[in-house]
Amino acid sequence: MNNSVKKYVGLVVFGGILLGNNLAVQAAESPMMEEIIVTAQKREGNLQETPISITAFTGDAIEALGFRQSVDITAQTPNFSVGYPNGDTGVPAPFIRGVGLNDFGVLNQGPIASYSDETYISSNAAQIFQLLDVERVEVLRGPQGTLYGRNATGGAVNFVSRKPTQDWEGWARANAGSFGLKSLEGAIGGPLGDQAAFRFSLLKTDSDGWMKNGFTGNDQQGVDELAWRLLLDFNPSDDVNLLFNIHAGKSESDAVQYRHLGVWDATGAMCNNADILAGNCVDILGYSEERPYTTLTGINVPAADDYDEGNYDLEAKNDTDFWGLSVTLNWQLGDYLLTSISSYDDMDDFRPEETDDSPNDLLTGELSVLQESYSQELRLSWEGEGRSWLAGIYYLNDEAEDRTAFDILRVLRFSVIGDDVNCSAPAGNPGGFCPEQFIQKSKSGTNQEITSFAVFFDTTMELTDDLKLSAGLRYTDEEVDHKSFFFFDEPEAGFPAQPGFPSNSSIDFQNVSGRVLLDFSLSDDLLLYGGVTTGFKGGGIQSTSDGTSPYDEEKLISYEAGFKSTLAGGRLRFNGAAFYYDYSDLQVFAFVIVNGVGFSTISNAADASNYGAEFEVQWMPIDGLFVNLGLGLLNTEYEDFIIPTGDFSGNDITMSPEITFNGLVQYDIFLANNSKVTLQTDFNYQDDVSFDALNNPLLSQEAYWLWNARVSWNSADDKWGVSAYGKNLSDKEYMVYAFDLSFFGFNEEMLGTPRSFGIDATYRF
């Protein structure tokens, strides 16, 4: 971080402290902000009294910000960023404090654990989901694992649904917006007798899409999604509660369409970066989006040089179905609480892909996974005067069948039909199959099973009236069984011999991790905390061109100190935390080119270090005006990162901007009839970010701002509400991910959504 940035940050932090002190002196008796209750420590507690770096969103805040997907929360969370290797309905790449995994595959579970109603979401393909009738979202930074569930080095994100009650209640919302967006969502719930209640929630979303396909004239990037959830709550006695969660959904959204950036000159050599970015370069077949083009089949294609345009010969639909069931038991046994969480989830995900992003049938893909996961968690907790503890066991079994196919250079098959001398094909080669010239369709697959077992214990005790000690320990045993295969999907060629597959491998990991934390209440309004936590993410096995290759577990030691303060008579909250991460064997995904052929690899960068800080301010300077600000500062580095293609030690970690800044300003105006108009703007800033571990400048995004606004009206009884909103108001053009496919003469660029507008109406009963 340069000196000017350091000075700026110092002024912001110092100014915030002075502002808080001044307000604390000037404030008279004033209404306090609403208390935020979180369950980060597996018991309800005030956010300001919980010694963990947390960003929490209430259901009302999620609604006001217009969040519709699980990953939308990153825009208002310091040091939390996300990339979209497969588009904004595919597999995301989330990073907290520089910890994450940008692997676009579905078998490597990332170091950030997501939970829906305490159930771990094991499938990467299920990490993006619609926010449906949510009560609260909690983002916990830093290693987690001594209190519950799956071990995680990066952090945990808890999504908490609105629960059934004995009162009849519900709501419905209709939404319409740019690009043909239409959605209908709502929930209804109430009693089922004196001892039971239910809540049913539903969300259906459709849109035409914002990307224009100049090759066909159709819109692309459209959405067609359905999700629903049924919660059944039973209280057979005063001491026993059972919650059944049945959920399911389906997506038939458009397959992702990328932008195409040519990188070759007319001779087939790599262009310099300036010419590439100027649009002066082409792919292997001479195509560039920046100029008119005639395909090999004689079709004239217009230039697609606008941000929201492309030329695609393949328009396909995703086909994703999922369903699941969880049962949560809470049984009060005198002074002890026994909690059992049993869950099962099933996903069938098929994603065709126009990988070449062009009007030529150069490269297309099929990404598919069938995944089943079962988990069981048992916890026993006790809380007494000045002390509490929790002990538990956790079991996870995750089985996945990954099926991937790529059709390469089909547009050139006519040139090798009949060539049974130079190509591995039967006489006459009727299908144009020629692996020697990379003209082929291949299929690879993996059957993988992860079995993880853990025991954990955590305790908190008061050393004095103001000083507390928290300590936890976890033992994890994890096994990965990996079976892979490869063949050419060429029926006319009689399926030639398999090149080195199938391959069977297994690997096992054991780890002990834990935490020690002290927190000190300097006053009723100021909490100081600090501690050391260790984290562990199991290794795995990847399929390679000639079999399988294992990679080791990664380990993390986290040093963190923070504060939480309430000032100005309850009108101001100012929280902050600073951290240093010491990594060993950090798992790194990279897409590399060897002898002109690209392949993905996961390796262990021997050492890495991250350090930084977060600051968050929530302020009510006057009645009706609410300001929320967040600042994230981050420095990351691969300290020892050597792979066969070179030494990349010193590179920045992917998806880890040095500065993130977010904010929300909301002002309520009460009308004569006691109805309310709310004016709101929110924004987020992201510094420069690289999308690959090799720090290729073509696979990076410069710093940018995004601005949104909303105007809402709510009736005096809060039953009716109408809102008009705009997103990305400056119509910023930016990338959310990019891939190096230069062995075919181009790069893939996944773009962020352009400016959009909409209106919604809500009725609550």
mmCIF file of C-alpha atoms in Angstrom, residues 1-164:
data_model
loop_
_atom_site.group_PDB
_atom_site.id
_atom_site.type_symbol
_atom_site.label_atom_id
_atom_site.label_comp_id
_atom_site.label_asym_id
_atom_site.label_seq_id
_atom_site.Cartn_x
_atom_site.Cartn_y
_atom_site.Cartn_z
ATOM 1 C CA MET A 1 0.000 0.000 0.000
ATOM 2 C CA ASN A 2 1.538 3.365 -0.979
ATOM 3 C CA ASN A 3 2.092 6.249 1.448
ATOM 4 C CA SER A 4 -0.754 8.383 0.084
ATOM 5 C CA VAL A 5 -3.213 5.555 0.684
ATOM 6 C CA LYS A 6 -1.850 5.036 4.199
ATOM 7 C CA LYS A 7 -2.260 8.730 4.981
ATOM 8 C CA TYR A 8 -5.798 8.717 3.613
ATOM 9 C CA VAL A 9 -6.735 5.668 5.647
ATOM 10 C CA GLY A 10 -5.165 7.130 8.752
ATOM 11 C CA LEU A 11 -7.178 10.312 8.364
ATOM 12 C CA VAL A 12 -10.387 8.331 7.878
ATOM 13 C CA VAL A 13 -9.820 6.242 11.001
ATOM 14 C CA PHE A 14 -8.584 9.136 13.131
ATOM 15 C CA GLY A 15 -11.425 11.338 11.916
ATOM 16 C CA GLY A 16 -13.936 8.616 12.734
ATOM 17 C CA ILE A 17 -12.600 8.330 16.298
ATOM 18 C CA LEU A 18 -12.733 12.116 16.787
ATOM 19 C CA LEU A 19 -16.244 12.212 15.341
ATOM 20 C CA GLY A 20 -17.349 9.475 17.720
ATOM 21 C CA ASN A 21 -15.815 11.241 20.718
ATOM 22 C CA ASN A 22 -17.423 14.548 19.810
ATOM 23 C CA LEU A 23 -20.813 12.948 19.359
ATOM 24 C CA ALA A 24 -20.448 11.149 22.646
ATOM 25 C CA VAL A 25 -19.950 14.505 24.354
ATOM 26 C CA GLN A 26 -22.661 16.412 22.473
ATOM 27 C CA ALA A 27 -25.431 13.801 22.479
ATOM 28 C CA ALA A 28 -28.284 14.247 24.874
ATOM 29 C CA GLU A 29 -30.903 11.633 25.519
ATOM 30 C CA SER A 30 -31.643 10.378 22.009
ATOM 31 C CA PRO A 31 -33.276 7.291 20.557
ATOM 32 C CA MET A 32 -30.819 4.439 20.066
ATOM 33 C CA MET A 33 -30.480 2.325 16.955
ATOM 34 C CA GLU A 34 -32.152 -1.051 16.911
ATOM 35 C CA GLU A 35 -30.202 -3.766 18.702
ATOM 36 C CA ILE A 36 -28.873 -6.459 16.350
ATOM 37 C CA ILE A 37 -29.008 -10.002 17.736
ATOM 38 C CA VAL A 38 -26.617 -12.590 16.282
ATOM 39 C CA THR A 39 -25.951 -16.253 16.989
ATOM 40 C CA ALA A 40 -22.304 -16.376 15.929
ATOM 41 C CA GLN A 41 -21.344 -18.102 19.198
ATOM 42 C CA LYS A 42 -24.296 -20.525 19.062
ATOM 43 C CA ARG A 43 -26.260 -18.494 21.550
ATOM 44 C CA GLU A 44 -28.161 -15.275 21.060
ATOM 45 C CA GLY A 45 -26.148 -12.163 21.807
ATOM 46 C CA ASN A 46 -25.912 -8.477 21.035
ATOM 47 C CA LEU A 47 -23.676 -7.809 18.032
ATOM 48 C CA GLN A 48 -21.824 -5.167 20.056
ATOM 49 C CA GLU A 49 -21.068 -7.657 22.820
ATOM 50 C CA THR A 50 -19.818 -10.468 20.552
ATOM 51 C CA PRO A 51 -15.985 -10.482 20.318
ATOM 52 C CA ILE A 52 -15.789 -11.535 16.672
ATOM 53 C CA SER A 53 -15.456 -9.478 13.500
ATOM 54 C CA ILE A 54 -19.016 -9.720 12.130
ATOM 55 C CA THR A 55 -21.087 -7.886 9.549
ATOM 56 C CA ALA A 56 -24.785 -8.593 10.057
ATOM 57 C CA PHE A 57 -27.791 -7.782 7.873
ATOM 58 C CA THR A 58 -31.351 -7.847 9.153
ATOM 59 C CA GLY A 59 -34.195 -8.893 6.879
ATOM 60 C CA ASP A 60 -35.305 -5.248 6.631
ATOM 61 C CA ALA A 61 -31.806 -4.191 5.559
ATOM 62 C CA ILE A 62 -31.679 -6.918 2.902
ATOM 63 C CA GLU A 63 -35.024 -5.737 1.552
ATOM 64 C CA ALA A 64 -33.988 -2.072 1.543
ATOM 65 C CA LEU A 65 -30.731 -2.834 -0.276
ATOM 66 C CA GLY A 66 -32.551 -4.909 -2.877
ATOM 67 C CA PHE A 67 -30.369 -7.982 -2.342
ATOM 68 C CA ARG A 68 -31.755 -10.894 -4.345
ATOM 69 C CA GLN A 69 -28.917 -13.443 -4.338
ATOM 70 C CA SER A 70 -26.744 -14.845 -1.573
ATOM 71 C CA VAL A 71 -23.582 -13.214 -2.939
ATOM 72 C CA ASP A 72 -25.128 -9.719 -3.100
ATOM 73 C CA ILE A 73 -24.121 -9.149 0.528
ATOM 74 C CA THR A 74 -20.468 -8.812 -0.516
ATOM 75 C CA ALA A 75 -21.194 -5.309 -1.858
ATOM 76 C CA GLN A 76 -21.793 -4.019 1.683
ATOM 77 C CA THR A 77 -19.252 -6.149 3.586
ATOM 78 C CA PRO A 78 -15.680 -4.863 4.033
ATOM 79 C CA ASN A 79 -12.932 -7.215 2.817
ATOM 80 C CA PHE A 80 -15.463 -9.567 1.210
ATOM 81 C CA SER A 81 -15.286 -9.903 -2.571
ATOM 82 C CA VAL A 82 -16.599 -12.391 -5.089
ATOM 83 C CA GLY A 83 -15.819 -13.391 -8.656
ATOM 84 C CA TYR A 84 -18.085 -15.204 -11.111
ATOM 85 C CA PRO A 85 -16.105 -17.741 -13.207
ATOM 86 C CA ASN A 86 -19.361 -19.236 -14.556
ATOM 87 C CA GLY A 87 -21.526 -16.131 -14.547
ATOM 88 C CA ASP A 88 -23.825 -14.769 -11.871
ATOM 89 C CA THR A 89 -25.910 -17.971 -11.776
ATOM 90 C CA GLY A 90 -22.935 -20.360 -11.704
ATOM 91 C CA VAL A 91 -20.159 -21.322 -9.319
ATOM 92 C CA PRO A 92 -18.905 -18.224 -7.429
ATOM 93 C CA ALA A 93 -15.401 -17.512 -6.120
ATOM 94 C CA PRO A 94 -15.855 -15.745 -2.753
ATOM 95 C CA PHE A 95 -12.884 -14.344 -0.802
ATOM 96 C CA ILE A 96 -12.802 -12.963 2.754
ATOM 97 C CA ARG A 97 -9.606 -11.161 3.800
ATOM 98 C CA GLY A 98 -7.813 -12.696 0.819
ATOM 99 C CA VAL A 99 -8.874 -16.241 1.727
ATOM 100 C CA GLY A 100 -10.860 -18.105 -0.900
ATOM 101 C CA LEU A 101 -10.616 -20.389 -3.899
ATOM 102 C CA ASN A 102 -11.124 -19.339 -7.509
ATOM 103 C CA ASP A 103 -11.537 -22.912 -8.759
ATOM 104 C CA PHE A 104 -14.514 -22.989 -11.134
ATOM 105 C CA GLY A 105 -14.929 -26.730 -10.557
ATOM 106 C CA VAL A 106 -17.522 -28.224 -8.255
ATOM 107 C CA LEU A 107 -15.486 -30.781 -6.318
ATOM 108 C CA ASN A 108 -13.119 -28.609 -4.293
ATOM 109 C CA GLN A 109 -15.039 -27.164 -1.358
ATOM 110 C CA GLY A 110 -13.912 -23.630 -0.604
ATOM 111 C CA PRO A 111 -12.468 -22.254 2.657
ATOM 112 C CA ILE A 112 -15.526 -20.071 3.321
ATOM 113 C CA ALA A 113 -18.356 -22.116 4.805
ATOM 114 C CA SER A 114 -21.936 -21.126 3.963
ATOM 115 C CA TYR A 115 -24.793 -22.285 6.162
ATOM 116 C CA SER A 116 -28.517 -22.124 5.591
ATOM 117 C CA ASP A 117 -30.370 -22.503 8.906
ATOM 118 C CA GLU A 118 -27.257 -24.140 10.405
ATOM 119 C CA THR A 119 -26.908 -26.646 7.551
ATOM 120 C CA TYR A 120 -23.603 -26.566 5.685
ATOM 121 C CA ILE A 121 -23.945 -25.988 1.925
ATOM 122 C CA SER A 122 -21.335 -28.379 0.575
ATOM 123 C CA SER A 123 -21.881 -27.963 -3.177
ATOM 124 C CA ASN A 124 -19.977 -25.144 -4.892
ATOM 125 C CA ALA A 125 -22.713 -25.123 -7.519
ATOM 126 C CA ALA A 126 -25.231 -24.271 -4.769
ATOM 127 C CA GLN A 127 -23.320 -21.306 -3.309
ATOM 128 C CA ILE A 128 -25.365 -18.819 -5.354
ATOM 129 C CA PHE A 129 -29.009 -18.997 -4.349
ATOM 130 C CA GLN A 130 -31.956 -16.652 -4.083
ATOM 131 C CA LEU A 131 -32.490 -14.852 -0.780
ATOM 132 C CA LEU A 132 -35.925 -16.061 0.170
ATOM 133 C CA ASP A 133 -37.781 -14.761 3.254
ATOM 134 C CA VAL A 134 -34.574 -14.163 5.205
ATOM 135 C CA GLU A 135 -34.529 -12.995 8.821
ATOM 136 C CA ARG A 136 -30.796 -12.324 9.070
ATOM 137 C CA VAL A 137 -27.410 -12.877 7.426
ATOM 138 C CA GLU A 138 -24.182 -12.971 9.442
ATOM 139 C CA VAL A 139 -20.704 -12.770 7.894
ATOM 140 C CA LEU A 140 -18.030 -14.072 10.306
ATOM 141 C CA ARG A 141 -14.465 -13.236 9.292
ATOM 142 C CA GLY A 142 -11.542 -15.440 10.193
ATOM 143 C CA PRO A 143 -11.164 -19.166 10.912
ATOM 144 C CA GLN A 144 -14.280 -20.889 12.289
ATOM 145 C CA GLY A 145 -14.710 -24.415 13.580
ATOM 146 C CA THR A 146 -14.601 -24.758 17.364
ATOM 147 C CA LEU A 147 -18.298 -23.942 17.727
ATOM 148 C CA TYR A 148 -20.079 -25.853 14.970
ATOM 149 C CA GLY A 149 -20.197 -27.508 11.579
ATOM 150 C CA ARG A 150 -17.548 -27.584 8.884
ATOM 151 C CA ASN A 151 -14.082 -26.254 9.553
ATOM 152 C CA ALA A 152 -13.338 -23.084 7.570
ATOM 153 C CA THR A 153 -10.141 -21.031 7.293
ATOM 154 C CA GLY A 154 -11.676 -17.994 5.575
ATOM 155 C CA GLY A 155 -14.854 -17.484 7.555
ATOM 156 C CA ALA A 156 -18.504 -18.452 7.685
ATOM 157 C CA VAL A 157 -21.680 -16.935 6.254
ATOM 158 C CA ASN A 158 -24.889 -17.804 8.084
ATOM 159 C CA PHE A 159 -28.248 -17.379 6.340
ATOM 160 C CA VAL A 160 -31.138 -17.490 8.805
ATOM 161 C CA SER A 161 -34.730 -17.902 7.572
ATOM 162 C CA ARG A 162 -37.790 -16.295 9.136
ATOM 163 C CA LYS A 163 -39.316 -18.914 11.403
ATOM 164 C CA PRO A 164 -42.959 -19.947 11.863
#
